[in-house]
């Protein structure tokens, strides 16, 4: 009977843990940060410590259980991200590091396995928080990465293992590749 009850107990744990984790994270974020805004602040300064507390609270969300499912965009919306319709976020895309208010993802976007959407980075003793916008129909391929203050235009494609550095802007229907990424043609589907 224990073997038969285990799946139901796991489902019950998930159904309790998910809303509690989201609620805790939203409450801590609201109390300590409010809404994330683009900023540079000293490492281990007041902002960095408050951000660290928010990210620690976010660990209460069962991220591994919702990776690659339609629940992930729902959770990100609750945390402040602007996520469109028919967005597919594959397993391994780490979006639990804060800055959610600065993330905009348009409709029909694909974030492939292990791609990096880094709204927050460390740079020369500073914590850097910046916007990332991925417009409608864009694709970030396997292990492609975005830094703060980047834009991926509609229908564009960032190829596998490529990285768009801070301030990078891809126009509509472009394909970029390399580290740092540069224009290298048009997307395969165009």
Coordinates of N, CA and C in Angstrom, one line a residue:
X1 N 0.8 -1.2 0.0 CA 0.0 0.0 0.0 C 0.9 1.3 0.0
X2 N 2.0 1.2 0.6 CA 2.9 2.4 0.6 C 3.4 2.7 -0.8
X3 N 3.6 1.7 -1.6 CA 4.1 1.9 -3.0 C 2.9 2.5 -3.8
X4 N 1.7 2.2 -3.5 CA 0.6 2.8 -4.2 C 0.3 4.2 -3.8
X5 N 0.6 4.5 -2.5 CA 0.3 5.9 -2.0 C 1.4 6.9 -2.4
X6 N 2.7 6.4 -2.7 CA 3.8 7.3 -2.9 C 3.5 8.3 -4.1
X7 N 3.0 7.9 -5.2 CA 2.8 8.9 -6.3 C 1.8 10.0 -5.8
X8 N 0.7 9.6 -5.1 CA -0.3 10.5 -4.6 C 0.3 11.5 -3.6
X9 N 1.2 10.9 -2.7 CA 1.9 11.8 -1.7 C 2.8 12.8 -2.4
X10 N 3.5 12.4 -3.5 CA 4.4 13.3 -4.2 C 3.6 14.4 -4.9
X11 N 2.4 14.0 -5.5 CA 1.6 15.0 -6.2 C 1.0 16.0 -5.1
X12 N 0.6 15.5 -4.0 CA 0.1 16.3 -2.9 C 1.2 17.3 -2.5
X13 N 2.4 16.8 -2.3 CA 3.5 17.6 -1.9 C 3.8 18.8 -2.9
X14 N 3.7 18.4 -4.2 CA 3.9 19.4 -5.3 C 2.8 20.4 -5.2
X15 N 1.6 20.0 -5.1 CA 0.4 20.9 -5.1 C 0.4 21.9 -3.9
X16 N 1.1 21.5 -2.8 CA 1.2 22.3 -1.6 C 2.5 23.2 -1.8
X17 N 3.6 22.6 -2.2 CA 4.8 23.3 -2.2 C 4.9 24.4 -3.3
X18 N 4.3 24.2 -4.5 CA 4.4 25.2 -5.5 C 3.7 26.5 -5.1
X19 N 2.5 26.5 -4.7 CA 1.9 27.8 -4.4 C 2.5 28.5 -3.1
X20 N 2.9 27.7 -2.2 CA 3.6 28.2 -1.0 C 4.9 28.8 -1.4
X21 N 5.7 28.2 -2.2 CA 7.0 28.7 -2.7 C 6.8 30.0 -3.4
X22 N 5.9 30.0 -4.3 CA 5.6 31.2 -5.1 C 5.2 32.4 -4.2
X23 N 4.2 32.1 -3.3 CA 3.8 33.1 -2.4 C 4.9 33.7 -1.5
X24 N 5.7 32.8 -1.0 CA 6.9 33.2 -0.1 C 7.8 34.1 -0.9
X25 N 8.1 33.7 -2.2 CA 9.1 34.4 -3.0 C 8.5 35.8 -3.4
X26 N 7.3 35.8 -3.8 CA 6.6 37.1 -4.1 C 6.6 38.1 -2.9
X27 N 6.3 37.5 -1.7 CA 6.2 38.4 -0.5 C 7.6 38.9 -0.1
X28 N 8.6 38.1 -0.2 CA 10.0 38.5 0.2 C 10.4 39.5 -0.9
X29 N 10.2 39.3 -2.1 CA 10.6 40.2 -3.2 C 9.9 41.5 -3.0
X30 N 8.6 41.5 -2.8 CA 7.9 42.7 -2.6 C 8.4 43.5 -1.4
X31 N 8.7 42.8 -0.3 CA 9.2 43.5 0.9 C 10.6 44.1 0.8
X32 N 11.5 43.3 0.1 CA 12.9 43.7 0.1 C 13.4 44.4 -1.1
X33 N 12.7 44.2 -2.3 CA 13.2 44.8 -3.5 C 12.1 45.6 -4.1
X34 N 10.8 45.2 -4.0 CA 9.7 45.8 -4.7 C 9.7 45.3 -6.1
X35 N 10.1 46.1 -7.1 CA 10.3 45.7 -8.5 C 11.7 45.9 -8.8
X36 N 12.3 44.9 -9.5 CA 13.7 45.1 -10.0 C 13.7 46.2 -11.0
X37 N 14.8 47.0 -11.0 CA 15.0 48.0 -12.0 C 16.5 47.9 -12.4
X38 N 16.8 48.3 -13.6 CA 18.2 48.2 -14.0 C 19.1 49.0 -13.0
X39 N 20.2 48.4 -12.6 CA 21.1 49.0 -11.6 C 22.4 48.4 -11.6
X40 N 23.4 49.1 -11.1 CA 24.7 48.6 -10.7 C 24.9 48.9 -9.3
X41 N 25.3 47.9 -8.5 CA 25.5 48.2 -7.1 C 26.7 47.4 -6.6
X42 N 27.4 47.8 -5.5 CA 28.5 47.1 -5.0 C 28.2 45.7 -4.6
X43 N 29.1 44.7 -4.9 CA 28.9 43.4 -4.3 C 28.8 43.4 -2.8
X44 N 27.9 42.7 -2.2 CA 27.7 42.6 -0.8 C 27.3 44.0 -0.2
X45 N 26.8 44.9 -1.0 CA 26.2 46.1 -0.5 C 24.7 45.8 -0.1
X46 N 24.0 46.8 0.3 CA 22.6 46.6 0.7 C 21.7 45.9 -0.3
X47 N 21.8 46.4 -1.6 CA 21.0 45.8 -2.6 C 21.3 44.3 -2.8
X48 N 22.6 44.0 -2.9 CA 23.1 42.7 -3.2 C 22.6 41.7 -2.1
X49 N 22.6 42.2 -0.8 CA 22.2 41.3 0.3 C 20.7 41.1 0.2
X50 N 19.9 42.1 -0.1 CA 18.5 42.0 -0.3 C 18.1 41.1 -1.4
X51 N 18.8 41.2 -2.5 CA 18.7 40.3 -3.7 C 19.0 38.9 -3.3
X52 N 20.1 38.7 -2.6 CA 20.4 37.3 -2.2 C 19.3 36.7 -1.3
X53 N 18.7 37.5 -0.5 CA 17.6 37.0 0.3 C 16.4 36.6 -0.6
X54 N 16.1 37.3 -1.6 CA 15.0 37.0 -2.5 C 15.3 35.7 -3.3
X55 N 16.6 35.6 -3.8 CA 17.0 34.4 -4.5 C 16.9 33.1 -3.6
X56 N 17.3 33.3 -2.3 CA 17.2 32.3 -1.3 C 15.8 31.8 -1.1
X57 N 14.9 32.8 -1.0 CA 13.4 32.5 -0.9 C 12.9 31.7 -2.1
X58 N 13.4 32.1 -3.3 CA 13.0 31.5 -4.6 C 13.4 30.0 -4.6
X59 N 14.3 29.6 -3.8 CA 14.7 28.2 -3.8 C 13.6 27.3 -3.2
X60 N 12.6 27.9 -2.6 CA 11.4 27.2 -2.0 C 10.5 26.8 -3.2
X61 N 10.6 27.4 -4.3 CA 9.8 27.0 -5.5 C 10.4 25.7 -6.1
X62 N 9.6 24.7 -6.4 CA 10.1 23.4 -6.9 C 10.5 23.6 -8.4
X63 N 11.5 24.3 -8.7 CA 11.9 24.6 -10.1 C 12.1 23.4 -10.9
X64 N 12.7 22.4 -10.4 CA 13.0 21.1 -11.2 C 11.7 20.4 -11.6
X65 N 10.7 20.6 -10.8 CA 9.4 19.9 -11.2 C 8.7 20.6 -12.3
X66 N 8.9 21.9 -12.5 CA 8.2 22.7 -13.5 C 9.0 23.0 -14.7
X67 N 10.3 22.7 -14.7 CA 11.1 22.9 -15.9 C 10.5 22.2 -17.1
X68 N 10.5 22.9 -18.2 CA 10.0 22.3 -19.5 C 8.5 22.1 -19.5
X69 N 7.8 22.7 -18.6 CA 6.3 22.5 -18.6 C 5.6 23.9 -18.8
X70 N 4.4 23.9 -19.1 CA 3.6 25.1 -19.2 C 3.5 25.9 -17.9
X71 N 3.8 25.3 -16.8 CA 3.7 26.0 -15.5 C 4.8 27.0 -15.3
X72 N 6.0 26.8 -16.0 CA 7.1 27.7 -15.8 C 6.8 29.1 -16.2
X73 N 6.2 29.4 -17.4 CA 5.8 30.7 -17.7 C 4.8 31.3 -16.7
X74 N 3.9 30.5 -16.2 CA 2.9 31.0 -15.2 C 3.6 31.5 -14.0
X75 N 4.6 30.7 -13.5 CA 5.3 31.1 -12.3 C 6.1 32.3 -12.6
X76 N 6.8 32.4 -13.7 CA 7.6 33.6 -14.0 C 6.7 34.9 -14.1
X77 N 5.5 34.7 -14.6 CA 4.5 35.9 -14.6 C 4.2 36.3 -13.2
X78 N 4.0 35.4 -12.3 CA 3.7 35.7 -10.9 C 4.9 36.5 -10.3
X79 N 6.1 36.2 -10.7 CA 7.3 36.8 -10.1 C 7.6 38.2 -10.8
X80 N 6.8 38.5 -11.8 CA 6.9 39.9 -12.4 C 7.4 39.9 -13.9
X81 N 7.7 38.7 -14.5 CA 8.1 38.7 -15.9 C 7.0 38.9 -16.8
X82 N 7.2 39.5 -18.0 CA 6.2 39.6 -19.0 C 6.5 38.5 -20.1
X83 N 5.7 37.5 -20.0 CA 5.8 36.3 -20.8 C 4.6 36.2 -21.8
X84 N 4.9 36.0 -23.1 CA 3.8 35.9 -24.1 C 3.2 34.5 -24.1
X85 N 2.5 34.3 -25.1 CA 1.8 33.0 -25.3 C 2.6 32.0 -26.1
X86 N 2.4 30.8 -26.0 CA 3.1 29.7 -26.7 C 4.6 29.8 -26.6
X87 N 5.1 30.1 -25.4 CA 6.5 30.2 -25.1 C 7.0 28.9 -24.6
X88 N 8.0 28.4 -25.2 CA 8.6 27.1 -24.7 C 9.9 27.3 -24.1
X89 N 10.0 27.0 -22.8 CA 11.3 27.2 -22.0 C 11.7 25.8 -21.7
X90 N 12.8 25.3 -22.3 CA 13.2 23.9 -22.1 C 13.9 23.7 -20.8
X91 N 14.1 22.4 -20.4 CA 14.7 22.1 -19.2 C 16.1 22.7 -19.2
X92 N 16.6 23.0 -18.0 CA 18.0 23.5 -17.9 C 18.1 25.0 -18.0
X93 N 17.1 25.7 -18.4 CA 17.1 27.2 -18.5 C 17.0 27.7 -17.1
X94 N 18.0 28.3 -16.6 CA 18.0 28.8 -15.2 C 17.4 30.2 -15.1
X95 N 16.2 30.3 -14.6 CA 15.5 31.6 -14.4 C 15.2 31.8 -13.0
X96 N 15.9 31.2 -12.1 CA 15.7 31.4 -10.7 C 16.6 32.4 -9.9
X97 N 17.3 33.2 -10.7 CA 18.3 34.1 -10.1 C 17.9 35.5 -9.9
X98 N 16.6 35.8 -10.0 CA 16.0 37.1 -9.7 C 16.0 38.0 -11.0
X99 N 15.6 39.2 -10.8 CA 15.5 40.2 -11.9 C 14.3 40.0 -12.7
X100 N 13.3 39.2 -12.3 CA 12.2 38.8 -13.2 C 11.4 40.0 -13.8
X101 N 11.3 41.1 -13.1 CA 10.5 42.2 -13.6 C 11.1 42.8 -14.9
X102 N 12.4 42.5 -15.1 CA 13.1 43.0 -16.3 C 13.1 42.1 -17.5
X103 N 12.4 40.9 -17.4 CA 12.4 40.0 -18.4 C 11.1 40.1 -19.3
X104 N 11.3 40.3 -20.6 CA 10.2 40.3 -21.5 C 10.4 39.3 -22.6
X105 N 9.5 38.4 -22.7 CA 9.5 37.3 -23.7 C 8.2 37.4 -24.5
X106 N 8.3 37.6 -25.9 CA 7.2 37.7 -26.7 C 6.5 36.3 -27.0
X107 N 5.5 36.4 -27.8 CA 4.8 35.1 -28.2 C 5.7 34.2 -29.1
X108 N 5.4 32.9 -29.0 CA 6.1 31.9 -29.9 C 7.6 31.9 -29.8
X109 N 8.1 32.1 -28.6 CA 9.6 32.1 -28.4 C 10.0 30.8 -27.9
X110 N 11.2 30.3 -28.3 CA 11.8 29.1 -27.8 C 13.1 29.4 -27.2
X111 N 13.2 28.9 -25.9 CA 14.5 29.0 -25.2 C 14.9 27.5 -25.1
X112 N 15.9 27.1 -25.8 CA 16.4 25.8 -25.9 C 17.1 25.3 -24.6
X113 N 17.4 24.1 -24.6 CA 18.1 23.5 -23.4 C 19.3 24.2 -23.0
X114 N 19.4 24.5 -21.7 CA 20.6 25.1 -21.0 C 21.0 26.5 -21.5
X115 N 20.1 27.2 -22.2 CA 20.4 28.5 -22.6 C 20.4 29.4 -21.3
X116 N 21.3 30.4 -21.4 CA 21.4 31.3 -20.2 C 20.7 32.7 -20.5
X117 N 19.8 33.0 -19.6 CA 19.1 34.3 -19.6 C 19.5 35.0 -18.3
X118 N 20.6 35.7 -18.4 CA 21.2 36.3 -17.2 C 20.8 37.7 -17.0
X119 N 19.7 37.9 -16.3 CA 19.3 39.3 -16.0 C 20.2 39.9 -15.0
X120 N 21.0 39.1 -14.2 CA 21.9 39.6 -13.2 C 23.2 39.0 -13.4
X121 N 24.3 39.8 -13.4 CA 25.6 39.3 -13.5 C 26.5 40.0 -12.5
X122 N 27.7 39.5 -12.3 CA 28.7 40.2 -11.5 C 29.7 40.7 -12.4
X123 N 30.2 41.9 -12.2 CA 31.2 42.5 -13.1 C 32.0 43.5 -12.3
X124 N 33.3 43.2 -12.2 CA 34.3 44.1 -11.6 C 33.8 44.6 -10.2
X125 N 33.4 43.7 -9.3 CA 33.0 44.1 -8.0 C 31.6 44.7 -7.9
X126 N 30.8 44.6 -9.0 CA 29.5 45.1 -9.0 C 28.5 44.0 -9.4
X127 N 27.3 44.2 -8.8 CA 26.2 43.4 -9.3 C 25.4 44.2 -10.3
X128 N 25.3 43.6 -11.5 CA 24.7 44.4 -12.6 C 23.3 43.7 -12.9
X129 N 22.3 44.6 -12.9 CA 20.9 44.1 -13.2 C 20.4 44.9 -14.4
X130 N 19.9 44.1 -15.4 CA 19.5 44.8 -16.6 C 18.4 44.0 -17.3
X131 N 17.7 44.7 -18.2 CA 16.6 44.2 -19.0 C 17.1 43.2 -20.1
X132 N 16.2 42.2 -20.3 CA 16.4 41.3 -21.4 C 15.1 41.2 -22.1
X133 N 15.1 41.4 -23.5 CA 13.8 41.3 -24.2 C 14.1 40.4 -25.4
X134 N 13.2 39.3 -25.4 CA 13.3 38.4 -26.5 C 11.9 38.5 -27.2
X135 N 12.0 39.0 -28.5 CA 10.7 39.4 -29.2 C 10.1 38.2 -29.9
X136 N 8.9 38.3 -30.3 CA 8.1 37.3 -30.9 C 8.8 36.4 -31.9
X137 N 8.6 35.1 -31.8 CA 9.2 34.2 -32.8 C 10.7 34.0 -32.7
X138 N 11.4 34.5 -31.8 CA 12.8 34.3 -31.7 C 13.2 33.0 -31.0
X139 N 14.4 32.6 -31.3 CA 14.9 31.3 -30.8 C 16.3 31.5 -30.2
X140 N 16.5 31.1 -28.9 CA 17.8 31.0 -28.3 C 18.1 29.5 -28.3
X141 N 19.1 29.1 -29.1 CA 19.4 27.7 -29.3 C 20.2 27.1 -28.0
X142 N 20.5 25.9 -28.1 CA 21.1 25.1 -27.0 C 22.4 25.9 -26.5
X143 N 22.4 26.1 -25.2 CA 23.5 26.8 -24.5 C 23.8 28.2 -25.0
X144 N 22.9 28.8 -25.7 CA 23.2 30.2 -26.1 C 22.9 31.1 -24.8
X145 N 23.6 32.2 -24.8 CA 23.4 33.1 -23.6 C 23.2 34.5 -23.9
X146 N 22.4 35.1 -23.0 CA 22.1 36.6 -23.0 C 22.6 37.2 -21.7
X147 N 23.2 38.4 -21.8 CA 23.6 39.2 -20.7 C 22.6 40.3 -20.4
X148 N 22.7 41.0 -19.3 CA 21.8 42.1 -19.1 C 21.8 43.1 -20.2
X149 N 20.7 43.8 -20.4 CA 20.6 44.9 -21.4 C 20.8 44.4 -22.9
X150 N 20.1 43.3 -23.2 CA 20.2 42.7 -24.5 C 18.8 42.6 -25.1
X151 N 18.7 42.6 -26.4 CA 17.5 42.5 -27.2 C 17.7 41.5 -28.3
X152 N 16.8 40.5 -28.4 CA 16.8 39.6 -29.5 C 15.5 39.9 -30.3
X153 N 15.7 40.4 -31.6 CA 14.6 40.8 -32.4 C 13.6 39.7 -32.8
X154 N 12.5 40.1 -33.3 CA 11.5 39.1 -33.8 C 12.0 38.2 -34.8
X155 N 11.7 36.9 -34.7 CA 12.2 35.9 -35.7 C 13.6 35.7 -35.7
X156 N 14.4 36.2 -34.8 CA 15.9 36.0 -34.8 C 16.3 34.7 -34.2
X157 N 17.5 34.3 -34.4 CA 18.1 33.1 -33.9 C 19.5 33.3 -33.4
X158 N 19.7 33.0 -32.1 CA 21.0 33.0 -31.5 C 21.5 31.5 -31.5
X159 N 22.5 31.2 -32.3 CA 22.9 29.8 -32.5 C 23.5 29.2 -31.2
X160 N 23.6 27.8 -31.3 CA 24.2 27.1 -30.1 C 25.5 27.7 -29.7
X161 N 25.7 27.7 -28.3 CA 26.9 28.1 -27.7 C 27.3 29.5 -28.0
X162 N 26.4 30.4 -28.5 CA 26.7 31.8 -28.8 C 26.3 32.6 -27.5
X163 N 26.9 33.8 -27.5 CA 26.7 34.7 -26.3 C 26.5 36.1 -26.8
X164 N 25.4 36.7 -26.4 CA 25.1 38.1 -26.8 C 25.5 38.9 -25.6
X165 N 26.6 39.7 -25.7 CA 27.1 40.5 -24.5 C 26.2 41.6 -24.1
X166 N 26.5 42.2 -23.0 CA 25.7 43.4 -22.5 C 25.6 44.5 -23.6
X167 N 24.4 45.0 -23.8 CA 24.2 46.0 -24.8 C 23.9 45.5 -26.2
X168 N 24.0 44.1 -26.4 CA 23.8 43.5 -27.7 C 22.4 43.7 -28.2
X169 N 22.2 44.0 -29.5 CA 20.9 44.2 -30.1 C 20.9 43.4 -31.4
X170 N 20.0 42.4 -31.5 CA 19.8 41.7 -32.7 C 18.5 42.2 -33.3
X171 N 18.6 42.7 -34.6 CA 17.5 43.2 -35.3 C 16.6 42.0 -35.7
X172 N 15.4 42.3 -36.3 CA 14.5 41.3 -36.7 C 15.1 40.3 -37.8
X173 N 14.8 39.1 -37.7 CA 15.1 38.0 -38.7 C 16.6 38.0 -39.0
X174 N 17.4 38.0 -37.9 CA 18.9 37.9 -38.1 C 19.3 36.6 -37.3
X175 N 20.4 36.1 -37.8 CA 21.0 34.9 -37.1 C 22.4 35.4 -36.6
X176 N 22.7 35.2 -35.3 CA 23.9 35.6 -34.8 C 24.6 34.4 -34.2
X177 N 26.0 34.4 -34.3 CA 26.7 33.3 -33.8 C 28.1 33.7 -33.2
X178 N 28.6 32.9 -32.3 CA 30.0 33.2 -31.8 C 30.0 33.8 -30.4
X179 N 31.2 34.0 -29.9 CA 31.4 34.6 -28.6 C 32.4 35.6 -28.7
X180 N 32.1 36.9 -28.6 CA 30.7 37.4 -28.5 C 30.0 37.3 -29.9
X181 N 28.7 37.2 -29.8 CA 27.9 36.9 -31.0 C 28.0 38.1 -32.0
X182 N 28.0 37.7 -33.3 CA 27.9 38.7 -34.3 C 27.0 38.2 -35.4
X183 N 26.5 39.1 -36.2 CA 25.5 38.7 -37.3 C 26.3 37.7 -38.3
X184 N 25.6 36.6 -38.6 CA 26.2 35.6 -39.5 C 25.2 35.1 -40.5
X185 N 24.1 35.8 -40.7 CA 23.1 35.4 -41.8 C 21.7 35.6 -41.3
X186 N 20.8 34.8 -42.0 CA 19.4 34.8 -41.6 C 19.0 33.5 -41.0
X187 N 18.0 33.5 -40.1 CA 17.6 32.2 -39.5 C 17.2 31.2 -40.5
X188 N 17.4 29.9 -40.2 CA 17.1 28.8 -41.1 C 15.6 28.8 -41.6
X189 N 14.7 29.3 -40.8 CA 13.3 29.2 -41.2 C 12.8 30.4 -42.0
X190 N 13.7 31.3 -42.3 CA 13.3 32.5 -43.1 C 13.7 32.3 -44.5

